[in-house]
Amino acid sequence: MLYGSLGVLAVWGSFGPGAGLYIVLYRAVPLFTFLRAPSRFGLLLAFVLALFTSLALKRLLPRAGRRGFLAVSALAAFAIAELNVVPFPWERALPVSTNYRVLAAMPRGAVAEFPFYGERIAYPLHAQYMVLSTTHWMPLVNGYSDYIPQDFREAASVLDSFPSNDTFVVLQKHRVRYIGIHWDMYGPRAEEVRSKLKDFAQYLRPLGADATMTLYEIVSFP
């Protein structure tokens, strides 16, 4: 009854605010607001079903004898094998520009990296900048998670047009001191961005450059 009830409540909560229970928990349980995706309640149901399965096997094994034990062992092995991914999808580590070593040695300041992906569908691409930030540990304007603050949405739509006067207004608002421009990520737009950046050269001090990236310090704002 305990675990069965928990499974039913988990399914109910997984349907989100529209089903009612999620709203009650959201308002009554401290820190519940950190659960941003109601569908994660489905994990509780998986745990409940696993528990019921183990109870069933505990009752069946003594009655089935050796054959039953072998059958259940094979079934367990199959269940584990079904979850396996072959070949394992290893991913190459992101190449780290030497500019990040330069940045790590600079006085602390906020960083913005470009291209700054401004459309919702492209937000996950900011995660690569978050990974690279572990080489310098500076505050980063770029960021991504399941929870997307409104001020990030508003800033992203503007910063996507970098370089422009509007983008520098946003950078100043966020007290950005350093900007990294990844030319290789711009693709065919790289030359267009380089051309536009000439109008803002007086506000930027180059700190480092390589074949794929240029690092600047903002010395003043337009």
Short mmCIF file of C-alpha atoms in Angstrom, two decimals:
data_model
loop_
_atom_site.label_atom_id
_atom_site.label_comp_id
_atom_site.label_asym_id
_atom_site.label_seq_id
_atom_site.Cartn_x
_atom_site.Cartn_y
_atom_site.Cartn_z
CA MET A 1 0.00 0.00 0.00
CA LEU A 2 2.83 2.40 0.87
CA TYR A 3 4.80 1.97 -2.34
CA GLY A 4 1.73 1.50 -4.49
CA SER A 5 0.32 4.78 -3.20
CA LEU A 6 3.68 6.46 -3.80
CA GLY A 7 3.65 5.22 -7.40
CA VAL A 8 0.13 6.57 -8.00
CA LEU A 9 1.04 9.96 -6.51
CA ALA A 10 4.21 10.09 -8.61
CA VAL A 11 2.24 9.54 -11.81
CA TRP A 12 -0.28 12.15 -10.74
CA GLY A 13 2.44 14.69 -9.97
CA SER A 14 4.23 14.02 -13.26
CA PHE A 15 1.34 15.56 -15.20
CA GLY A 16 2.31 18.97 -13.85
CA PRO A 17 0.25 21.97 -12.68
CA GLY A 18 -2.76 21.09 -14.79
CA ALA A 19 -3.43 17.91 -12.78
CA GLY A 20 -3.53 19.73 -9.43
CA LEU A 21 -1.17 17.77 -7.15
CA TYR A 22 1.94 19.54 -8.46
CA ILE A 23 0.46 22.94 -7.50
CA VAL A 24 -0.31 21.71 -3.96
CA LEU A 25 3.24 20.43 -3.49
CA TYR A 26 4.70 23.57 -5.08
CA ARG A 27 2.96 25.78 -2.53
CA ALA A 28 3.22 23.57 0.54
CA VAL A 29 6.62 21.87 0.42
CA PRO A 30 9.76 23.98 1.10
CA LEU A 31 12.35 23.93 -1.72
CA PHE A 32 9.91 22.14 -4.02
CA THR A 33 10.34 25.00 -6.50
CA PHE A 34 13.74 23.53 -7.40
CA LEU A 35 11.94 20.67 -9.19
CA ARG A 36 11.63 22.36 -12.57
CA ALA A 37 10.42 19.39 -14.64
CA PRO A 38 7.31 17.56 -13.34
CA SER A 39 8.02 14.60 -15.62
CA ARG A 40 10.90 13.67 -13.28
CA PHE A 41 8.29 12.24 -10.94
CA GLY A 42 8.29 9.35 -13.40
CA LEU A 43 11.57 8.18 -11.85
CA LEU A 44 9.72 7.41 -8.62
CA LEU A 45 7.33 5.17 -10.54
CA ALA A 46 10.29 3.29 -12.03
CA PHE A 47 11.68 2.74 -8.53
CA VAL A 48 8.30 1.51 -7.28
CA LEU A 49 7.95 -0.95 -10.16
CA ALA A 50 11.50 -2.22 -9.52
CA LEU A 51 10.61 -2.80 -5.88
CA PHE A 52 7.42 -4.69 -6.78
CA THR A 53 9.42 -6.80 -9.24
CA SER A 54 11.93 -7.75 -6.55
CA LEU A 55 9.11 -8.74 -4.17
CA ALA A 56 7.54 -10.89 -6.87
CA LEU A 57 10.83 -12.62 -7.64
CA LYS A 58 11.39 -13.28 -3.95
CA ARG A 59 8.14 -15.23 -3.85
CA LEU A 60 8.63 -17.05 -7.16
CA LEU A 61 12.23 -18.20 -6.74
CA PRO A 62 11.71 -20.68 -3.83
CA ARG A 63 8.83 -22.34 -5.72
CA ALA A 64 10.49 -22.60 -9.15
CA GLY A 65 13.66 -24.34 -8.04
CA ARG A 66 16.89 -24.31 -10.08
CA ARG A 67 15.18 -23.71 -13.45
CA GLY A 68 13.33 -20.72 -12.09
CA PHE A 69 16.55 -19.28 -10.68
CA LEU A 70 18.29 -19.65 -14.04
CA ALA A 71 15.33 -18.11 -15.85
CA VAL A 72 15.23 -15.11 -13.52
CA SER A 73 19.02 -14.68 -13.76
CA ALA A 74 18.80 -14.68 -17.55
CA LEU A 75 15.96 -12.17 -17.41
CA ALA A 76 17.99 -9.87 -15.14
CA ALA A 77 21.01 -10.13 -17.46
CA PHE A 78 18.80 -9.30 -20.43
CA ALA A 79 17.36 -6.26 -18.64
CA ILE A 80 20.88 -4.95 -17.93
CA ALA A 81 22.06 -5.67 -21.49
CA GLU A 82 19.06 -3.85 -22.93
CA LEU A 83 20.21 -0.65 -21.19
CA ASN A 84 23.72 -0.92 -22.57
CA VAL A 85 24.86 1.21 -25.51
CA VAL A 86 27.33 -0.46 -27.88
CA PRO A 87 29.66 0.94 -29.00
CA PHE A 88 29.95 3.34 -26.06
CA PRO A 89 29.57 6.90 -27.39
CA TRP A 90 32.86 8.46 -26.31
CA GLU A 91 33.09 12.18 -27.02
CA ARG A 92 36.28 14.08 -27.72
CA ALA A 93 37.07 16.81 -25.21
CA LEU A 94 36.53 20.35 -26.47
CA PRO A 95 39.76 21.92 -27.76
CA VAL A 96 40.94 24.60 -25.33
CA SER A 97 42.31 27.82 -26.80
CA THR A 98 45.56 29.18 -25.36
CA ASN A 99 43.63 32.42 -24.81
CA TYR A 100 41.96 30.85 -21.79
CA ARG A 101 45.33 30.64 -20.04
CA VAL A 102 45.74 34.34 -20.64
CA LEU A 103 42.24 34.99 -19.31
CA ALA A 104 42.86 32.90 -16.19
CA ALA A 105 45.80 35.16 -15.29
CA MET A 106 43.84 38.41 -15.68
CA PRO A 107 42.10 40.33 -12.87
CA ARG A 108 38.69 38.90 -12.09
CA GLY A 109 35.85 40.12 -14.27
CA ALA A 110 32.73 38.98 -16.09
CA VAL A 111 33.12 37.24 -19.45
CA ALA A 112 30.83 37.05 -22.47
CA GLU A 113 31.57 34.66 -25.32
CA PHE A 114 30.41 34.95 -28.90
CA PRO A 115 28.57 33.89 -30.93
CA PHE A 116 25.92 34.41 -28.28
CA TYR A 117 23.08 32.09 -29.25
CA GLY A 118 19.87 34.08 -28.95
CA GLU A 119 17.16 31.67 -30.12
CA ARG A 120 15.57 29.26 -27.66
CA ILE A 121 16.36 26.23 -29.79
CA ALA A 122 20.08 27.11 -29.71
CA TYR A 123 20.38 27.82 -25.96
CA PRO A 124 22.01 24.42 -25.22
CA LEU A 125 25.02 25.52 -27.30
CA HIS A 126 25.96 27.86 -24.45
CA ALA A 127 26.91 24.74 -22.49
CA GLN A 128 30.18 24.52 -24.42
CA TYR A 129 31.20 27.91 -23.03
CA MET A 130 30.32 26.67 -19.54
CA VAL A 131 32.63 23.68 -20.00
CA LEU A 132 35.45 25.90 -21.24
CA SER A 133 34.93 28.27 -18.29
CA THR A 134 36.46 25.61 -16.04
CA THR A 135 39.83 26.72 -17.44
CA HIS A 136 39.52 30.26 -16.08
CA TRP A 137 36.64 30.28 -13.53
CA MET A 138 35.56 33.82 -14.35
CA PRO A 139 31.88 34.86 -14.00
CA LEU A 140 30.16 33.97 -17.27
CA VAL A 141 27.24 35.73 -18.94
CA ASN A 142 26.62 32.71 -21.16
CA GLY A 143 24.80 29.91 -19.41
CA TYR A 144 22.27 27.16 -19.87
CA SER A 145 20.06 24.96 -17.73
CA ASP A 146 16.46 23.75 -17.69
CA TYR A 147 15.55 26.95 -15.87
CA ILE A 148 15.98 30.02 -18.09
CA PRO A 149 15.57 33.39 -16.33
CA GLN A 150 13.66 36.09 -18.17
CA ASP A 151 16.61 38.49 -18.05
CA PHE A 152 18.74 35.91 -19.86
CA ARG A 153 16.12 35.55 -22.59
CA GLU A 154 16.01 39.32 -23.04
CA ALA A 155 19.80 39.69 -23.07
CA ALA A 156 20.32 36.76 -25.43
CA SER A 157 18.06 38.17 -28.12
CA VAL A 158 20.16 41.38 -28.12
CA LEU A 159 23.62 39.82 -27.76
CA ASP A 160 22.87 37.59 -30.72
CA SER A 161 23.37 40.70 -32.90
CA PHE A 162 26.94 41.35 -31.68
CA PRO A 163 28.70 43.62 -32.46
CA SER A 164 26.32 46.58 -32.21
CA ASN A 165 25.64 49.52 -29.94
CA ASP A 166 22.75 47.64 -28.34
CA THR A 167 24.97 44.69 -27.47
CA PHE A 168 27.49 46.94 -25.75
CA VAL A 169 24.66 48.45 -23.69
CA VAL A 170 23.80 44.95 -22.44
CA LEU A 171 27.46 44.12 -21.82
CA GLN A 172 27.84 47.28 -19.76
CA LYS A 173 24.71 46.42 -17.76
CA HIS A 174 26.23 43.04 -16.88
CA ARG A 175 29.62 44.64 -16.10
CA VAL A 176 31.37 42.51 -18.68
CA ARG A 177 35.12 43.04 -18.74
CA TYR A 178 36.26 40.37 -21.21
CA ILE A 179 34.81 39.04 -24.43
CA GLY A 180 35.89 35.98 -26.35
CA ILE A 181 35.00 35.71 -30.03
CA HIS A 182 35.09 32.23 -31.55
CA TRP A 183 35.54 32.84 -35.26
CA ASP A 184 35.29 29.18 -36.15
CA MET A 185 31.80 29.00 -34.60
CA TYR A 186 30.57 31.85 -36.77
CA GLY A 187 31.28 29.91 -39.94
CA PRO A 188 30.60 31.98 -43.09
CA ARG A 189 29.54 34.98 -40.95
CA ALA A 190 33.03 35.42 -39.50
CA GLU A 191 34.16 38.04 -42.04
CA GLU A 192 30.94 40.00 -41.56
CA VAL A 193 31.50 40.10 -37.80
CA ARG A 194 35.17 41.11 -38.23
CA SER A 195 34.10 43.98 -40.46
CA LYS A 196 31.49 45.26 -37.99
CA LEU A 197 33.92 44.92 -35.09
CA LYS A 198 36.22 47.55 -36.65
CA ASP A 199 33.71 50.23 -35.61
CA PHE A 200 34.25 49.26 -31.96
CA ALA A 201 38.02 48.69 -32.03
CA GLN A 202 38.70 51.76 -29.86
CA TYR A 203 36.74 50.18 -27.00
CA LEU A 204 38.60 46.87 -27.07
CA ARG A 205 42.11 45.85 -26.10
CA PRO A 206 43.32 42.56 -27.64
CA LEU A 207 44.67 40.14 -25.05
CA GLY A 208 45.32 37.13 -27.23
CA ALA A 209 44.45 35.47 -30.50
CA ASP A 210 44.84 32.20 -32.32
CA ALA A 211 43.38 30.60 -35.43
CA THR A 212 39.93 30.10 -33.91
CA MET A 213 39.46 32.75 -31.20
CA THR A 214 40.32 36.30 -30.15
CA LEU A 215 40.18 37.51 -26.56
CA TYR A 216 39.53 41.17 -25.76
CA GLU A 217 39.29 43.35 -22.69
CA ILE A 218 36.62 46.06 -22.82
CA VAL A 219 38.40 49.30 -21.88
CA SER A 220 35.36 51.57 -22.34
CA PHE A 221 31.85 51.52 -23.74
CA PRO A 222 30.32 53.41 -26.68
#
